């Protein structure tokens, strides 16, 4: 199954029959103005990989010594690999070549005279979503599970598994507290899959539904609006070359629990919306090239029939200490790249710290103090963590350039301020 | 319109002297008279929109018929041209022989084209004049079929009888000779302008817009900014107008550059939606032009443009009665992968949207009188997959009053 599945996921250069060749994904980001043939690019990338046989975990080349690659390729990256030395010779290489669409979102309108757009629509891989996948840090397995889920749905569709006997609904529900990156994860997942499956589907489409636009001012019209929306999506799906992702953000607004309506607090029109969504989902699931991604903060408000339809109900919790450390690490790297923190200093990764056994030394001092800040900020949401360096700079630095030590002090202060603010907020309530 | 008439006259300036004189004599009063009316109508058009479009068209229609009547007469005067006429087939083979005014018109037109051919070698060096042929009034002239029922029916018949019109909404235009690359570019640009106007993305034709804008700039910016709000002389947003005109101008210029760098087998004009799911799609297919006689001394651009647009009207190509919202227009063109164009963005994976309502203008050329023997067709360099889609990075946003 593994081998077959890999065939689905990427095009492979099979290594000589090893016992279990590990599959390595190589993403080749082609410059947007390049018109080079994909085959030529592939040959050149393979040559490059031949020259660099051994890699340790994920690695990204952005500078090349070959004319062709300099001209056409932005980056070559080995992604989602395990943290161990990889011998590229003995691996299956899946090479995914893509370039980004820098068009912004376009809007889908349901009614001609309506100005409010019912959905935003991106062409994948979109420049806007680039880099989100890497920036999202979760416990091991969350991201790869989601990838595997979609790969399996496509694999099952390919094998013509009867959906009457084994059914899957193509619905993913991500839930959890606010600010944990559920929506971003949906976008990143769509982007990732459109890259991974680029040799199978020529492009990806990402449709983000504005759920509030599906409620009509006319009584009993809302259900029809939902149907109209799904008809639009159906048009996209009908193109077999496209892989379509539908994101319903804050899905509880479309699928509010119907039993609440029995208390008389909901108009019956809202029930029609839920019914309409459920029936439409059932219709859409027979198409092999669609995935429905939904997010929610308040799962208890969601209709049970919908929750039941979701194949994966992934809880996305607040980040762990290690994740917080990684988030801070990436933030500081970015600030050093932009020379706001100057001079550049080497920060160790959590993995390197672990291998050193958290021993204090000259080299690890800064990294250890960053880890302390990370421990202190346990319980913050991902969104809060990402804005913390900004707050630290705004409130406690106030100079154009700053050393790394000084900036970490500022971050420490900012964390304390956040904690005290949160405490006050709780007291008020 | 004035320019149009003059152009007509100037086109034939290469014909025998007394003939041209006679034509001018015939047309002169008509031109004078109609000109005034048309100007009035144009002004009305910018205020009233749809209805006055038809009003213009009725004038234009009359215009044309008068003009072609004159042409027929003059053609009969000239025996050599009459011979040319007989030797030429109509693009649509199975048109019946009973003589309707429209057919006469087409024949006359056809014949005129060949008449032009006879001296086009002379004139083709005269690049300046060819550039002058920018067909200022072609776009409004297109509305002519909308005005009367008879031509419409005729158009339907032509569309059906044409062997090349296989799919719904495909119009084939066969030119009686070779077409230069410059001319191809001109066709595409004119079709773009025309589509934008007739699909109600512009309140008046592009050339009129440019003219108005120039006039406005000439009158000075005094009235323009009053209290921070953009001035709205004539009832429409100057800033949007300027932006649209600037965008369109850029696209037109860059199309010229693209055509000079590479052969362009296909051009897509996508209105609304996204490039993969547009609301309306128009395709100009130039592929067949390659199989024609070798490029070098082409037909006169202006004559071909007239033939092209006449064909489009008769086929009722752009007249869709349904009102359209303001949309963004994206221009896509197929060109050689290594042509080195910088402005257009390559879209290697792009495929023409299969489900959208698409209308195709297929241009091709038959071996004309100037290329009698069968000559080796120029084989396009490289393989078919060397040609990839390029997308203009600018979306032309429609605007109205």
PDB file of C-alpha atoms in Angstrom, chain B residues 130-361:
ATOM      1  CA  UNK B 130      -1.158  51.580 -42.618  1.00  0.00           C
ATOM      2  CA  UNK B 131      -0.706  52.853 -39.126  1.00  0.00           C
ATOM      3  CA  UNK B 132      -3.144  55.602 -39.930  1.00  0.00           C
ATOM      4  CA  UNK B 133      -5.696  52.935 -40.654  1.00  0.00           C
ATOM      5  CA  UNK B 134      -6.443  52.613 -37.029  1.00  0.00           C
ATOM      6  CA  UNK B 135     -10.060  52.225 -37.911  1.00  0.00           C
ATOM      7  CA  UNK B 136     -11.260  54.834 -35.523  1.00  0.00           C
ATOM      8  CA  UNK B 137     -14.907  54.286 -36.160  1.00  0.00           C
ATOM      9  CA  UNK B 138     -14.908  50.593 -36.729  1.00  0.00           C
ATOM     10  CA  UNK B 139     -16.116  49.820 -33.266  1.00  0.00           C
ATOM     11  CA  UNK B 140     -19.316  51.845 -33.374  1.00  0.00           C
ATOM     12  CA  UNK B 141     -19.866  50.694 -36.908  1.00  0.00           C
ATOM     13  CA  UNK B 142     -20.104  47.194 -35.577  1.00  0.00           C
ATOM     14  CA  UNK B 143     -23.449  47.777 -34.023  1.00  0.00           C
ATOM     15  CA  UNK B 144     -25.039  47.814 -37.392  1.00  0.00           C
ATOM     16  CA  UNK B 145     -26.670  44.438 -37.267  1.00  0.00           C
ATOM     17  CA  UNK B 146     -28.502  45.312 -34.124  1.00  0.00           C
ATOM     18  CA  UNK B 147     -30.489  47.943 -35.931  1.00  0.00           C
ATOM     19  CA  UNK B 148     -32.427  45.943 -38.451  1.00  0.00           C
ATOM     20  CA  UNK B 149     -33.804  42.470 -38.569  1.00  0.00           C
ATOM     21  CA  UNK B 150     -32.831  41.580 -42.096  1.00  0.00           C
ATOM     22  CA  UNK B 151     -29.053  41.613 -41.680  1.00  0.00           C
ATOM     23  CA  UNK B 152     -29.417  39.652 -38.511  1.00  0.00           C
ATOM     24  CA  UNK B 153     -31.211  36.866 -40.257  1.00  0.00           C
ATOM     25  CA  UNK B 154     -28.658  36.968 -42.947  1.00  0.00           C
ATOM     26  CA  UNK B 155     -25.946  36.745 -40.351  1.00  0.00           C
ATOM     27  CA  UNK B 156     -27.534  33.683 -38.856  1.00  0.00           C
ATOM     28  CA  UNK B 157     -27.679  32.071 -42.215  1.00  0.00           C
ATOM     29  CA  UNK B 158     -24.078  32.888 -42.917  1.00  0.00           C
ATOM     30  CA  UNK B 159     -23.045  31.478 -39.603  1.00  0.00           C
ATOM     31  CA  UNK B 160     -24.780  28.236 -40.229  1.00  0.00           C
ATOM     32  CA  UNK B 161     -23.757  27.906 -43.819  1.00  0.00           C
ATOM     33  CA  UNK B 162     -20.124  28.415 -43.009  1.00  0.00           C
ATOM     34  CA  UNK B 163     -18.294  25.100 -42.948  1.00  0.00           C
ATOM     35  CA  UNK B 164     -15.772  26.391 -40.432  1.00  0.00           C
ATOM     36  CA  UNK B 165     -18.423  27.390 -37.951  1.00  0.00           C
ATOM     37  CA  UNK B 166     -18.623  24.090 -36.213  1.00  0.00           C
ATOM     38  CA  UNK B 167     -19.027  24.900 -32.559  1.00  0.00           C
ATOM     39  CA  UNK B 168     -21.520  27.371 -31.297  1.00  0.00           C
ATOM     40  CA  UNK B 169     -20.186  30.887 -31.221  1.00  0.00           C
ATOM     41  CA  UNK B 170     -17.335  30.403 -33.628  1.00  0.00           C
ATOM     42  CA  UNK B 171     -16.835  32.773 -36.498  1.00  0.00           C
ATOM     43  CA  UNK B 172     -14.378  31.974 -39.229  1.00  0.00           C
ATOM     44  CA  UNK B 173     -12.898  34.775 -41.248  1.00  0.00           C
ATOM     45  CA  UNK B 174     -10.911  33.915 -44.347  1.00  0.00           C
ATOM     46  CA  UNK B 175      -8.698  36.597 -45.775  1.00  0.00           C
ATOM     47  CA  UNK B 176      -7.915  36.425 -49.450  1.00  0.00           C
ATOM     48  CA  UNK B 177      -4.165  36.586 -49.039  1.00  0.00           C
ATOM     49  CA  UNK B 178      -1.327  36.618 -46.601  1.00  0.00           C
ATOM     50  CA  UNK B 179      -1.435  38.571 -43.375  1.00  0.00           C
ATOM     51  CA  UNK B 180       1.537  40.196 -41.744  1.00  0.00           C
ATOM     52  CA  UNK B 181       2.353  39.848 -38.092  1.00  0.00           C
ATOM     53  CA  UNK B 182       1.678  43.556 -37.624  1.00  0.00           C
ATOM     54  CA  UNK B 183      -1.750  43.106 -39.052  1.00  0.00           C
ATOM     55  CA  UNK B 184      -2.445  40.226 -36.670  1.00  0.00           C
ATOM     56  CA  UNK B 185      -1.557  42.493 -33.788  1.00  0.00           C
ATOM     57  CA  UNK B 186      -3.809  45.178 -35.164  1.00  0.00           C
ATOM     58  CA  UNK B 187      -6.693  42.723 -35.437  1.00  0.00           C
ATOM     59  CA  UNK B 188      -6.277  41.593 -31.872  1.00  0.00           C
ATOM     60  CA  UNK B 189      -6.050  45.139 -30.557  1.00  0.00           C
ATOM     61  CA  UNK B 190      -9.131  46.244 -32.459  1.00  0.00           C
ATOM     62  CA  UNK B 191     -11.070  43.206 -31.325  1.00  0.00           C
ATOM     63  CA  UNK B 192     -10.070  43.923 -27.739  1.00  0.00           C
ATOM     64  CA  UNK B 193     -11.226  47.532 -27.986  1.00  0.00           C
ATOM     65  CA  UNK B 194     -14.405  46.447 -29.656  1.00  0.00           C
ATOM     66  CA  UNK B 195     -15.185  43.738 -27.118  1.00  0.00           C
ATOM     67  CA  UNK B 196     -14.684  46.171 -24.272  1.00  0.00           C
ATOM     68  CA  UNK B 197     -17.011  48.686 -25.829  1.00  0.00           C
ATOM     69  CA  UNK B 198     -19.722  46.340 -26.966  1.00  0.00           C
ATOM     70  CA  UNK B 199     -19.720  44.382 -23.749  1.00  0.00           C
ATOM     71  CA  UNK B 200     -20.354  47.695 -22.015  1.00  0.00           C
ATOM     72  CA  UNK B 201     -17.121  47.926 -20.119  1.00  0.00           C
ATOM     73  CA  UNK B 202     -16.403  51.320 -21.631  1.00  0.00           C
ATOM     74  CA  UNK B 203     -18.996  54.064 -22.028  1.00  0.00           C
ATOM     75  CA  UNK B 204     -17.598  54.953 -25.443  1.00  0.00           C
ATOM     76  CA  UNK B 205     -15.002  53.529 -27.753  1.00  0.00           C
ATOM     77  CA  UNK B 206     -11.386  53.573 -26.682  1.00  0.00           C
ATOM     78  CA  UNK B 207     -10.386  56.052 -29.323  1.00  0.00           C
ATOM     79  CA  UNK B 208     -13.156  58.388 -28.325  1.00  0.00           C
ATOM     80  CA  UNK B 209     -12.114  58.060 -24.703  1.00  0.00           C
ATOM     81  CA  UNK B 210      -8.561  58.957 -25.554  1.00  0.00           C
ATOM     82  CA  UNK B 211      -9.801  61.891 -27.535  1.00  0.00           C
ATOM     83  CA  UNK B 212     -12.003  63.123 -24.731  1.00  0.00           C
ATOM     84  CA  UNK B 213      -9.243  62.745 -22.249  1.00  0.00           C
ATOM     85  CA  UNK B 214      -6.874  64.734 -24.384  1.00  0.00           C
ATOM     86  CA  UNK B 215      -9.462  67.407 -24.798  1.00  0.00           C
ATOM     87  CA  UNK B 216      -9.978  67.522 -21.087  1.00  0.00           C
ATOM     88  CA  UNK B 217      -6.292  67.838 -20.405  1.00  0.00           C
ATOM     89  CA  UNK B 218      -6.138  70.607 -22.951  1.00  0.00           C
ATOM     90  CA  UNK B 219      -8.878  72.581 -21.223  1.00  0.00           C
ATOM     91  CA  UNK B 220      -6.716  72.540 -18.135  1.00  0.00           C
ATOM     92  CA  UNK B 221      -7.007  71.061 -14.685  1.00  0.00           C
ATOM     93  CA  UNK B 222      -8.784  74.117 -13.312  1.00  0.00           C
ATOM     94  CA  UNK B 223     -12.150  72.456 -12.817  1.00  0.00           C
ATOM     95  CA  UNK B 224     -10.795  69.084 -11.918  1.00  0.00           C
ATOM     96  CA  UNK B 225     -10.228  69.002  -8.205  1.00  0.00           C
ATOM     97  CA  UNK B 226     -12.841  70.798  -6.210  1.00  0.00           C
ATOM     98  CA  UNK B 227     -12.663  70.198  -2.507  1.00  0.00           C
ATOM     99  CA  UNK B 228     -10.637  67.018  -2.770  1.00  0.00           C
ATOM    100  CA  UNK B 229     -13.242  65.170  -4.789  1.00  0.00           C
ATOM    101  CA  UNK B 230     -12.322  64.154  -8.271  1.00  0.00           C
ATOM    102  CA  UNK B 231     -14.109  66.211 -10.827  1.00  0.00           C
ATOM    103  CA  UNK B 232     -16.880  64.561 -12.747  1.00  0.00           C
ATOM    104  CA  UNK B 233     -17.253  66.487 -15.968  1.00  0.00           C
ATOM    105  CA  UNK B 234     -19.664  64.753 -18.293  1.00  0.00           C
ATOM    106  CA  UNK B 235     -20.970  62.703 -15.396  1.00  0.00           C
ATOM    107  CA  UNK B 236     -18.224  60.144 -15.025  1.00  0.00           C
ATOM    108  CA  UNK B 237     -15.359  59.492 -12.770  1.00  0.00           C
ATOM    109  CA  UNK B 238     -12.277  60.983 -14.339  1.00  0.00           C
ATOM    110  CA  UNK B 239      -9.846  59.029 -12.261  1.00  0.00           C
ATOM    111  CA  UNK B 240     -11.340  55.647 -13.098  1.00  0.00           C
ATOM    112  CA  UNK B 241     -11.509  56.629 -16.705  1.00  0.00           C
ATOM    113  CA  UNK B 242      -7.863  57.619 -16.712  1.00  0.00           C
ATOM    114  CA  UNK B 243      -6.831  54.399 -15.062  1.00  0.00           C
ATOM    115  CA  UNK B 244      -8.793  52.228 -17.434  1.00  0.00           C
ATOM    116  CA  UNK B 245      -7.499  54.081 -20.454  1.00  0.00           C
ATOM    117  CA  UNK B 246      -3.941  53.884 -19.143  1.00  0.00           C
ATOM    118  CA  UNK B 247      -4.259  50.158 -18.453  1.00  0.00           C
ATOM    119  CA  UNK B 248      -5.751  49.463 -21.819  1.00  0.00           C
ATOM    120  CA  UNK B 249      -3.100  51.556 -23.515  1.00  0.00           C
ATOM    121  CA  UNK B 250      -0.396  49.585 -21.779  1.00  0.00           C
ATOM    122  CA  UNK B 251      -1.921  46.272 -22.760  1.00  0.00           C
ATOM    123  CA  UNK B 252      -2.207  47.392 -26.365  1.00  0.00           C
ATOM    124  CA  UNK B 253       1.401  48.547 -26.422  1.00  0.00           C
ATOM    125  CA  UNK B 254       2.657  45.380 -24.843  1.00  0.00           C
ATOM    126  CA  UNK B 255       0.650  43.282 -27.256  1.00  0.00           C
ATOM    127  CA  UNK B 256       2.526  45.024 -30.032  1.00  0.00           C
ATOM    128  CA  UNK B 257       5.799  44.145 -28.340  1.00  0.00           C
ATOM    129  CA  UNK B 258       4.708  40.551 -27.917  1.00  0.00           C
ATOM    130  CA  UNK B 259       3.705  40.244 -31.537  1.00  0.00           C
ATOM    131  CA  UNK B 260       7.068  41.632 -32.576  1.00  0.00           C
ATOM    132  CA  UNK B 261       8.878  39.034 -30.457  1.00  0.00           C
ATOM    133  CA  UNK B 262       6.965  35.915 -31.254  1.00  0.00           C
ATOM    134  CA  UNK B 263       4.242  34.397 -33.314  1.00  0.00           C
ATOM    135  CA  UNK B 264       1.006  34.454 -31.388  1.00  0.00           C
ATOM    136  CA  UNK B 265      -1.297  31.606 -32.341  1.00  0.00           C
ATOM    137  CA  UNK B 266      -4.080  32.384 -29.893  1.00  0.00           C
ATOM    138  CA  UNK B 267      -5.298  35.270 -27.792  1.00  0.00           C
ATOM    139  CA  UNK B 268      -7.926  35.066 -25.084  1.00  0.00           C
ATOM    140  CA  UNK B 269      -9.953  37.932 -23.720  1.00  0.00           C
ATOM    141  CA  UNK B 270     -11.466  36.931 -20.411  1.00  0.00           C
ATOM    142  CA  UNK B 271     -14.188  39.056 -18.858  1.00  0.00           C
ATOM    143  CA  UNK B 272     -15.025  38.731 -15.210  1.00  0.00           C
ATOM    144  CA  UNK B 273     -14.435  35.939 -12.758  1.00  0.00           C
ATOM    145  CA  UNK B 274     -10.976  34.437 -12.725  1.00  0.00           C
ATOM    146  CA  UNK B 275      -8.739  33.351 -15.536  1.00  0.00           C
ATOM    147  CA  UNK B 276      -9.912  29.790 -14.975  1.00  0.00           C
ATOM    148  CA  UNK B 277     -13.578  30.513 -14.598  1.00  0.00           C
ATOM    149  CA  UNK B 278     -14.343  33.678 -16.510  1.00  0.00           C
ATOM    150  CA  UNK B 279     -17.837  34.940 -17.041  1.00  0.00           C
ATOM    151  CA  UNK B 280     -17.232  35.452 -20.718  1.00  0.00           C
ATOM    152  CA  UNK B 281     -14.348  34.368 -22.869  1.00  0.00           C
ATOM    153  CA  UNK B 282     -13.450  35.476 -26.356  1.00  0.00           C
ATOM    154  CA  UNK B 283     -10.743  33.802 -28.315  1.00  0.00           C
ATOM    155  CA  UNK B 284      -8.951  35.073 -31.367  1.00  0.00           C
ATOM    156  CA  UNK B 285      -7.432  32.115 -33.119  1.00  0.00           C
ATOM    157  CA  UNK B 286      -4.633  33.036 -35.486  1.00  0.00           C
ATOM    158  CA  UNK B 287      -3.206  29.548 -35.877  1.00  0.00           C
ATOM    159  CA  UNK B 288      -4.539  29.033 -39.375  1.00  0.00           C
ATOM    160  CA  UNK B 289      -2.845  32.185 -40.610  1.00  0.00           C
ATOM    161  CA  UNK B 290       0.442  30.328 -40.445  1.00  0.00           C
ATOM    162  CA  UNK B 291      -0.615  27.826 -43.041  1.00  0.00           C
ATOM    163  CA  UNK B 292      -1.300  30.558 -45.521  1.00  0.00           C
ATOM    164  CA  UNK B 293       1.040  31.891 -48.120  1.00  0.00           C
ATOM    165  CA  UNK B 294       4.398  33.128 -46.882  1.00  0.00           C
ATOM    166  CA  UNK B 295       4.381  36.308 -44.946  1.00  0.00           C
ATOM    167  CA  UNK B 296       6.144  39.254 -46.441  1.00  0.00           C
ATOM    168  CA  UNK B 297       3.877  41.329 -48.557  1.00  0.00           C
ATOM    169  CA  UNK B 298       0.607  41.185 -46.740  1.00  0.00           C
ATOM    170  CA  UNK B 299      -2.841  42.432 -47.510  1.00  0.00           C
ATOM    171  CA  UNK B 300      -3.727  45.907 -46.470  1.00  0.00           C
ATOM    172  CA  UNK B 301      -4.569  45.953 -42.825  1.00  0.00           C
ATOM    173  CA  UNK B 302      -7.435  48.381 -43.115  1.00  0.00           C
ATOM    174  CA  UNK B 303      -9.230  46.366 -45.733  1.00  0.00           C
ATOM    175  CA  UNK B 304      -8.834  43.198 -43.723  1.00  0.00           C
ATOM    176  CA  UNK B 305     -10.079  44.923 -40.613  1.00  0.00           C
ATOM    177  CA  UNK B 306     -13.184  45.994 -42.437  1.00  0.00           C
ATOM    178  CA  UNK B 307     -13.742  42.502 -43.718  1.00  0.00           C
ATOM    179  CA  UNK B 308     -13.170  41.081 -40.266  1.00  0.00           C
ATOM    180  CA  UNK B 309     -15.604  43.364 -38.524  1.00  0.00           C
ATOM    181  CA  UNK B 310     -18.226  43.055 -41.204  1.00  0.00           C
ATOM    182  CA  UNK B 311     -18.051  39.322 -40.763  1.00  0.00           C
ATOM    183  CA  UNK B 312     -18.332  39.667 -37.004  1.00  0.00           C
ATOM    184  CA  UNK B 313     -21.444  41.789 -37.332  1.00  0.00           C
ATOM    185  CA  UNK B 314     -23.094  39.609 -39.811  1.00  0.00           C
ATOM    186  CA  UNK B 315     -22.480  36.664 -37.528  1.00  0.00           C
ATOM    187  CA  UNK B 316     -23.991  38.675 -34.697  1.00  0.00           C
ATOM    188  CA  UNK B 317     -20.881  37.961 -32.747  1.00  0.00           C
ATOM    189  CA  UNK B 318     -20.812  40.433 -29.920  1.00  0.00           C
ATOM    190  CA  UNK B 319     -24.396  41.381 -29.568  1.00  0.00           C
ATOM    191  CA  UNK B 320     -25.736  39.890 -26.435  1.00  0.00           C
ATOM    192  CA  UNK B 321     -28.751  41.750 -25.257  1.00  0.00           C
ATOM    193  CA  UNK B 322     -28.209  40.902 -21.624  1.00  0.00           C
ATOM    194  CA  UNK B 323     -26.796  43.782 -19.633  1.00  0.00           C
ATOM    195  CA  UNK B 324     -23.389  43.132 -18.179  1.00  0.00           C
ATOM    196  CA  UNK B 325     -21.945  44.273 -14.908  1.00  0.00           C
ATOM    197  CA  UNK B 326     -18.656  46.056 -14.788  1.00  0.00           C
ATOM    198  CA  UNK B 327     -16.004  43.387 -14.943  1.00  0.00           C
ATOM    199  CA  UNK B 328     -12.286  43.078 -15.057  1.00  0.00           C
ATOM    200  CA  UNK B 329     -10.807  42.000 -18.350  1.00  0.00           C
ATOM    201  CA  UNK B 330      -7.733  39.828 -18.509  1.00  0.00           C
ATOM    202  CA  UNK B 331      -5.790  39.369 -21.711  1.00  0.00           C
ATOM    203  CA  UNK B 332      -3.968  36.101 -22.285  1.00  0.00           C
ATOM    204  CA  UNK B 333      -1.823  35.373 -25.283  1.00  0.00           C
ATOM    205  CA  UNK B 334      -0.023  32.299 -26.435  1.00  0.00           C
ATOM    206  CA  UNK B 335       3.551  32.882 -27.481  1.00  0.00           C
ATOM    207  CA  UNK B 336       6.810  31.101 -27.836  1.00  0.00           C
ATOM    208  CA  UNK B 337       8.327  30.012 -24.573  1.00  0.00           C
ATOM    209  CA  UNK B 338      11.686  31.582 -25.289  1.00  0.00           C
ATOM    210  CA  UNK B 339      10.489  34.766 -26.891  1.00  0.00           C
ATOM    211  CA  UNK B 340      11.860  36.727 -23.954  1.00  0.00           C
ATOM    212  CA  UNK B 341       8.854  38.905 -23.310  1.00  0.00           C
ATOM    213  CA  UNK B 342       9.178  40.543 -19.922  1.00  0.00           C
ATOM    214  CA  UNK B 343       5.900  42.229 -19.267  1.00  0.00           C
ATOM    215  CA  UNK B 344       3.590  39.283 -19.721  1.00  0.00           C
ATOM    216  CA  UNK B 345       3.674  36.607 -17.037  1.00  0.00           C
ATOM    217  CA  UNK B 346       4.074  33.043 -18.190  1.00  0.00           C
ATOM    218  CA  UNK B 347       1.301  30.670 -17.159  1.00  0.00           C
ATOM    219  CA  UNK B 348       2.765  27.320 -18.055  1.00  0.00           C
ATOM    220  CA  UNK B 349      -0.030  25.248 -16.566  1.00  0.00           C
ATOM    221  CA  UNK B 350      -2.817  27.321 -17.967  1.00  0.00           C
ATOM    222  CA  UNK B 351      -5.451  25.656 -20.037  1.00  0.00           C
ATOM    223  CA  UNK B 352      -8.334  27.338 -21.731  1.00  0.00           C
ATOM    224  CA  UNK B 353     -11.341  27.092 -19.422  1.00  0.00           C
ATOM    225  CA  UNK B 354     -13.415  24.271 -20.840  1.00  0.00           C
ATOM    226  CA  UNK B 355     -16.691  25.186 -19.250  1.00  0.00           C
ATOM    227  CA  UNK B 356     -16.873  28.889 -19.776  1.00  0.00           C
ATOM    228  CA  UNK B 357     -19.004  30.383 -22.493  1.00  0.00           C
ATOM    229  CA  UNK B 358     -16.359  30.928 -25.113  1.00  0.00           C
ATOM    230  CA  UNK B 359     -16.639  32.540 -28.503  1.00  0.00           C
ATOM    231  CA  UNK B 360     -13.967  32.053 -31.073  1.00  0.00           C
ATOM    232  CA  UNK B 361     -12.928  34.221 -33.960  1.00  0.00           C
TER     233      UNK B 361
END
